[in-house]
Amino acid sequence: MRALMFGMIILCICATAAAQQRPIFDPDDFVNPHQHSGPVFITRLVVGGASGFIDDFRPFHQNTGFLQIGNSLYWGHVQIDYKHSEELAKDTPVSACLCNGKPVYFPTPPSPDSVPAAPPPGRKETVQFAWYHAATGGPEQPRVMLRYRLTLSWQPIDTDVTSIATGETSHLSGRERSIGLDADTYFRIGGYDVRGSLIYARSVRNGTTDDRSQNELAYMSRFPGRALGPILVRATLTLAGVTGRGASGLNVVNPAFEAFWHDPKTRMNLHLVWSPLAARSGAEGWQNFHQIAFFVDYAPYVKLFRRTGQ
Amino acid sequence: MSSRLFTLTVGLITLTALSSIQVVAGQSRPPRPVVVKIELTGRCELVRNITVVFEGDEEHTITRIRRDSDGYLWTDWLDSRNGTRFPDEPICASLRLDGTRTYCRLSQPQKNDRDEDVAFFSFDCDERQAWQVTIDAHPSIDVSYVRELRRHLEKTDHSDPLDCPCSEKAHFEKRRTIPDLVFPSEKVLLQLGAWQPDSEAPGLLIFSEDPKVPGLFAFSSDTKTRGQLVAGPGIRKPAKNVDKGLSITLERREIIRPLFVQRSKSGDFSSPAIDIDEEALSKLTYVDVTAVVK
């Protein structure tokens, strides 16, 4: 009962707050609960950069560096993560003038029926709660482990606005909050395994010069990886309907191609991801954006707790 | 007032139910000895070294077997299963026959001369050549394995309701020979670093039929050497020929790679899954795996 109440409180906090779904630099962290007999705690460091960074289907129009520190606890069929990330890029100065009593900001934010801009770079805190469930893959098939995850994130957005008329600077303390739910899916078509995730997320940005909100419903299909020499490659395809851009229905097509290399000596994992995005808005129709990211992830601390009797 | 009474009643019922569950779960009945009678037909009936694997427990096999004048084999087994036991619940067993094995079969209840319950098994000898696979970890670490064999003639008109699927497991440290493996029918998962075998846990396949799925050994598809045992897909180290078989030595990193290549087949490049493998095998330097026929 207390756990349920705690869960409800967390949900309420999040509903008023909010998360973007996985940024490009967030490495896969699915662990089959049968892989560890006791709890596991892992600290992970991710460092890298992206050209044409895209944040939650919103282009940033700049190159970005990023850093993420994550702590994950895997305990039985439960996974809990806390991730702190920093996106590093040039700040764009914002100025404003009062027109008809309303502030007009420069650079002008995209119109409500355009693809919104990503929030300015900064820190973001993310908490995730996940639960693993084994689904039957059919009488001839082994059971398939699926993960259901709640993601909550919070990003403060501080903006200094310079008045064009007076030269005075005012400060806006805004934030973006999001909540997301994703559920792994598995089915078979024509003898082939089809794996993916169904994702729902809501993001709300306020207290900024470009207040926006969006709901997104997405399906990400994960195609089987393939080994090419020492490198693994794989593709994913995300199809989504995102609100708040003046175009209803399917308005995001986002494939991604990833090359992955694990260095056994240093235990580092290197990722190179190319993720083109086609997004449709009411104002501009379909637009294409390209994001290429290179990053390294490394776990400086891994602790496998052993059960009594081992 | 009535709501407090309701809460109290619900609380009491829950407590009572929980205590009953605890009492039931806590009950451990002593193992019950079962007399086992085995009929073995086919060309294996003259095999001397016979081992019986009951309920998939290949760690505690039975080798003390006597043969009666009618050719039946007799032994005893301690049924320590939770819940229903023999004769209400049949026993699933298979035989290791010193170079070959049988499929898994269910017992049928019979009575002996003293009116005792007897678990009767009837096995057909599978004369296919089986492999003896020796795992030798350096230095010593926990190793588990799970071997699975589908029902004989599954999904055919000739399937027998007394056939049962095999899921046979064992744990050991350092070195052990996994006896009488039939490739490619058997799927064998080697779980290095695991103190308990788990059929749902990931593991390294000892034999892989699929060229896209890494495994230690495979049958050659080359026209000149077709059917010969060779190093499996994803194993980039050459195997050494030994007397009547093949041997392969893998360092830690050469074990971790096939594991994450296997996982990538589900579209997942999980970094923590690799870290867990690295940590679980941190003490391992290398492992020798040798497969030979008798």
CSV table of C-alpha atoms in Angstrom, one decimal, chain A residues 27-32 34-37 40 42 44 74 134 140 142-143 145 195 222-234 236 258-260 262-264 267 269 271 297 299 302-304 306-310, chain B residues 141-142 148 150-151 154-155 187 191 193-196 198-203 212 214 234 236 252-254 256-257 259-283:
chain,number,residue,atom,x,y,z
A,27,PRO,CA,23.2,4.0,-24.5
A,28,ASP,CA,21.0,0.9,-24.4
A,29,ASP,CA,20.7,-0.4,-20.9
A,30,PHE,CA,18.4,-3.4,-21.1
A,31,VAL,CA,19.6,-6.2,-18.9
A,32,ASN,CA,17.8,-9.6,-18.9
A,34,HIS,CA,18.3,-13.8,-15.6
A,35,GLN,CA,21.8,-12.4,-16.5
A,36,HIS,CA,22.5,-11.5,-12.8
A,37,SER,CA,21.7,-13.7,-9.8
A,40,VAL,CA,23.8,-5.0,-9.8
A,42,ILE,CA,26.5,0.4,-12.3
A,44,ARG,CA,28.2,5.0,-16.3
A,74,TYR,CA,19.1,-3.7,-11.4
A,134,ALA,CA,8.9,-12.5,-19.6
A,140,GLU,CA,8.5,-23.6,-29.9
A,142,PRO,CA,12.0,-19.3,-25.8
A,143,ARG,CA,10.4,-16.8,-23.5
A,145,MET,CA,12.0,-10.6,-21.9
A,195,ARG,CA,11.0,-6.3,-31.7
A,222,ARG,CA,14.6,-2.5,-33.6
A,223,PHE,CA,16.1,-4.5,-36.4
A,224,PRO,CA,18.6,-7.3,-35.5
A,225,GLY,CA,22.2,-6.3,-35.1
A,226,ARG,CA,24.9,-7.7,-37.3
A,227,ALA,CA,28.6,-8.2,-36.8
A,228,LEU,CA,30.9,-6.7,-39.4
A,229,GLY,CA,34.3,-7.8,-38.3
A,230,PRO,CA,34.9,-6.3,-34.8
A,231,ILE,CA,32.0,-3.8,-35.2
A,232,LEU,CA,28.3,-4.4,-34.6
A,233,VAL,CA,25.8,-2.5,-36.7
A,234,ARG,CA,22.1,-2.1,-36.4
A,236,THR,CA,16.1,1.4,-35.8
A,258,GLU,CA,24.4,2.8,-35.3
A,259,ALA,CA,27.9,1.3,-35.4
A,260,PHE,CA,29.2,-0.1,-32.0
A,262,HIS,CA,33.5,-2.6,-27.5
A,263,ASP,CA,37.1,-2.3,-26.6
A,264,PRO,CA,38.0,-5.3,-24.3
A,267,ARG,CA,36.1,-1.8,-21.5
A,269,ASN,CA,32.1,1.2,-25.9
A,271,HIS,CA,29.1,4.5,-30.7
A,297,ASP,CA,30.5,5.1,-22.7
A,299,ALA,CA,31.4,2.2,-16.5
A,302,VAL,CA,30.3,-2.0,-11.5
A,303,LYS,CA,29.2,-4.0,-8.5
A,304,LEU,CA,27.6,-7.4,-8.6
A,306,ARG,CA,26.0,-11.9,-4.6
A,307,ARG,CA,23.1,-13.6,-3.0
A,308,THR,CA,23.6,-15.5,0.3
A,309,GLY,CA,24.8,-19.0,-0.4
A,310,GLN,CA,27.0,-18.1,-3.3
B,141,ILE,CA,35.4,-20.2,-11.6
B,142,ASP,CA,31.7,-21.2,-11.3
B,148,GLU,CA,17.9,-28.8,-24.0
B,150,ARG,CA,13.1,-31.4,-27.8
B,151,ARG,CA,10.6,-34.3,-27.6
B,154,GLU,CA,7.7,-33.8,-31.9
B,155,LYS,CA,4.8,-32.6,-33.9
B,187,LYS,CA,21.0,-26.8,-27.6
B,191,GLN,CA,27.0,-20.1,-18.5
B,193,GLY,CA,30.6,-17.3,-14.0
B,194,ALA,CA,27.1,-18.5,-13.1
B,195,TRP,CA,26.7,-20.4,-9.8
B,196,GLN,CA,23.3,-21.7,-10.8
B,198,ASP,CA,19.2,-21.0,-15.6
B,199,SER,CA,17.6,-22.0,-18.8
B,200,GLU,CA,16.3,-18.5,-19.3
B,201,ALA,CA,19.7,-16.8,-18.7
B,202,PRO,CA,21.9,-15.9,-21.6
B,203,GLY,CA,24.9,-18.2,-22.3
B,212,LYS,CA,24.5,-15.8,-37.8
B,214,PRO,CA,27.8,-17.3,-32.4
B,234,GLY,CA,31.7,-15.8,-34.5
B,236,ARG,CA,37.6,-16.0,-34.8
B,252,ARG,CA,37.9,-13.8,-21.5
B,253,ARG,CA,37.4,-11.2,-24.3
B,254,GLU,CA,36.8,-14.0,-26.8
B,256,ILE,CA,32.4,-11.8,-23.9
B,257,ARG,CA,32.2,-10.9,-27.6
B,259,LEU,CA,27.7,-13.1,-25.8
B,260,PHE,CA,27.1,-9.5,-26.9
B,261,VAL,CA,26.9,-10.5,-30.6
B,262,GLN,CA,24.1,-12.9,-29.5
B,263,ARG,CA,22.3,-10.2,-27.7
B,264,SER,CA,22.6,-7.8,-30.6
B,265,LYS,CA,20.3,-10.2,-32.6
B,266,SER,CA,17.4,-8.7,-30.7
B,267,GLY,CA,18.5,-5.2,-31.8
B,268,ASP,CA,20.1,-4.4,-28.4
B,269,PHE,CA,23.6,-3.0,-27.8
B,270,SER,CA,23.3,-3.0,-24.1
B,271,SER,CA,26.5,-1.5,-22.4
B,272,PRO,CA,25.5,-2.7,-18.9
B,273,ALA,CA,25.0,-6.2,-20.1
B,274,ILE,CA,28.6,-6.2,-21.4
B,275,ASP,CA,29.8,-4.8,-18.1
B,276,ILE,CA,28.0,-7.5,-16.1
B,277,ASP,CA,29.7,-10.2,-18.3
B,278,GLU,CA,33.1,-8.5,-17.9
B,279,GLU,CA,32.6,-8.3,-14.1
B,280,ALA,CA,31.3,-11.9,-13.7
B,281,LEU,CA,34.2,-13.2,-15.7
B,282,SER,CA,36.9,-10.9,-14.3
B,283,LYS,CA,38.7,-13.7,-12.6
